[in-house]
C-alpha positions as MATLAB code, in Angstrom:
seq = 'EKLRKEIMNDNYNGCCVDHAHIHAVPAQVNVSNELKKEFKFTKIKKVSELAKIGKNGNYLYVDDISGDKLVFEANSVRSQHIRYLIAEELNVPEKGDWYIYPGEQEINATIRKLSKEKMKKFEETMLVVGKDER';
ca = [
       0.000    0.000    0.000;
       2.826    2.398    0.872;
       4.645    1.640   -2.392;
       1.429    2.157   -4.342;
       0.933    5.596   -2.773;
       4.530    6.564   -3.524;
       4.223    5.505   -7.157;
       0.945    7.362   -7.586;
       2.268   10.508   -5.902;
       5.643   10.502   -7.665;
       4.417    9.653  -11.137;
       0.903   10.969  -11.498;
       0.613   13.944   -9.159;
      -3.141   13.651   -8.890;
      -3.795   13.171  -12.592;
      -6.344   10.659  -13.694;
      -5.932    7.918  -16.250;
      -8.358    7.992  -19.164;
      -9.080    5.068  -21.407;
     -11.478    4.061  -24.134;
     -12.962    0.933  -25.607;
     -13.284    1.227  -29.356;
     -15.373   -1.092  -31.471;
     -15.543   -1.055  -35.249;
     -18.501   -3.120  -36.376;
     -18.435   -4.100  -40.055;
     -22.180   -4.698  -40.242;
     -25.360   -2.775  -40.960;
     -26.320   -2.408  -37.309;
     -27.978    0.543  -35.611;
     -27.949    0.543  -31.818;
     -28.678    4.261  -31.538;
     -32.445    3.861  -31.292;
     -32.122    1.523  -28.314;
     -29.553    3.779  -26.639;
     -31.851    6.795  -27.135;
     -34.478    4.998  -25.027;
     -31.993    4.470  -22.198;
     -29.771    7.555  -22.050;
     -29.819   11.304  -22.591;
     -27.893   12.135  -25.736;
     -26.334   14.962  -27.707;
     -25.707   15.096  -31.433;
     -22.283   16.436  -32.389;
     -20.733   17.443  -35.703;
     -17.078   16.590  -35.090;
     -15.360   13.884  -33.074;
     -13.086   16.582  -31.633;
     -16.093   17.788  -29.602;
     -15.705   14.680  -27.427;
     -12.817   16.332  -25.575;
     -15.224   18.794  -23.934;
     -17.971   16.251  -23.361;
     -15.599   13.750  -21.745;
     -14.868   16.187  -18.932;
     -18.453   15.813  -17.710;
     -18.255   12.077  -17.036;
     -18.548    8.762  -18.820;
     -20.186    8.568  -22.199;
     -20.896    6.264  -25.111;
     -20.078    7.631  -28.542;
     -21.789    6.133  -31.587;
     -21.109    7.087  -35.177;
     -24.105    5.241  -36.576;
     -24.997    3.932  -40.019;
     -26.962    7.079  -40.846;
     -23.835    9.176  -40.282;
     -25.080   10.742  -37.041;
     -22.483   11.272  -34.327;
     -24.247   10.734  -31.020;
     -22.933   11.040  -27.477;
     -24.914    9.304  -24.743;
     -24.491   10.230  -21.061;
     -23.558    6.899  -19.524;
     -22.260    7.226  -16.003;
     -23.819    3.887  -15.156;
     -23.789    1.290  -17.899;
     -23.505   -2.488  -17.783;
     -20.329   -4.121  -18.971;
     -20.368   -4.952  -22.700;
     -23.625   -3.050  -23.156;
     -23.105   -2.118  -26.807;
     -21.886   -5.636  -27.608;
     -25.156   -6.997  -26.190;
     -27.158   -4.543  -28.299;
     -25.223   -5.448  -31.446;
     -25.704   -9.167  -30.804;
     -29.446   -8.622  -30.350;
     -29.628   -6.547  -33.534;
     -27.782   -9.275  -35.481;
     -30.103  -11.911  -33.999;
     -27.266  -13.757  -32.231;
     -27.889  -12.876  -28.569;
     -25.754  -15.826  -27.438;
     -22.699  -13.920  -28.712;
     -23.416  -10.857  -26.568;
     -21.309  -11.834  -23.569;
     -17.598  -11.795  -24.343;
     -16.813  -13.983  -21.334;
     -19.100  -16.725  -22.591;
     -18.449  -16.210  -26.302;
     -15.055  -14.587  -26.950;
     -15.316  -15.235  -30.709;
     -12.020  -17.056  -31.137;
     -13.047  -18.554  -34.482;
     -13.943  -15.138  -35.860;
     -10.702  -13.636  -34.545;
      -8.609  -16.388  -36.124;
     -10.492  -16.109  -39.435;
      -9.908  -12.348  -39.464;
      -6.207  -12.795  -38.732;
      -5.890  -15.354  -41.541;
      -7.773  -13.110  -43.970;
      -5.776  -10.019  -43.103;
      -2.531  -11.981  -43.242;
      -3.392  -13.292  -46.732;
      -4.344   -9.807  -47.930;
      -1.171   -8.334  -46.468;
       0.984  -11.044  -48.056;
      -0.738  -10.562  -51.413;
      -0.043   -6.810  -51.300;
       3.546   -7.520  -50.256;
       4.001   -9.958  -53.157;
       2.438   -7.472  -55.601;
       4.767   -4.760  -54.325;
       7.778   -7.046  -54.722;
       6.770   -7.834  -58.316;
       6.567   -4.139  -59.132;
       9.898   -3.444  -57.438;
      11.457   -6.398  -59.286;
      10.261   -5.039  -62.656;
      11.663   -1.604  -61.877;
      15.099   -3.048  -61.218;
      15.413   -4.564  -64.722;
];
């Protein structure tokens, strides 16, 4: 406990640590309507406006499929809330809880796909470079 206090006092001087959870969902899903029922929200024009809003407490930011940028006041929100909403919207509620369904197969498939795409681009680049050297 003493060491913890010393580290916090010496290194952080009363500052707080901010963090974010970012999710990019490659699907036609709109969770905004459900969130609007649960939380107060503000529509913003630029993501840079989040800096001011974040000073007021926790929030959920959604850049939805319609292009709206919405900020929901969320000082009390359940863990994985947006994941649950997305799973419901996609009609796979059993995939809503990361602890129960971490999605290892999907992760591995994505890694394989991205690796293949990256290798293909690398090989194409090498072919072009090889031609230029002739």
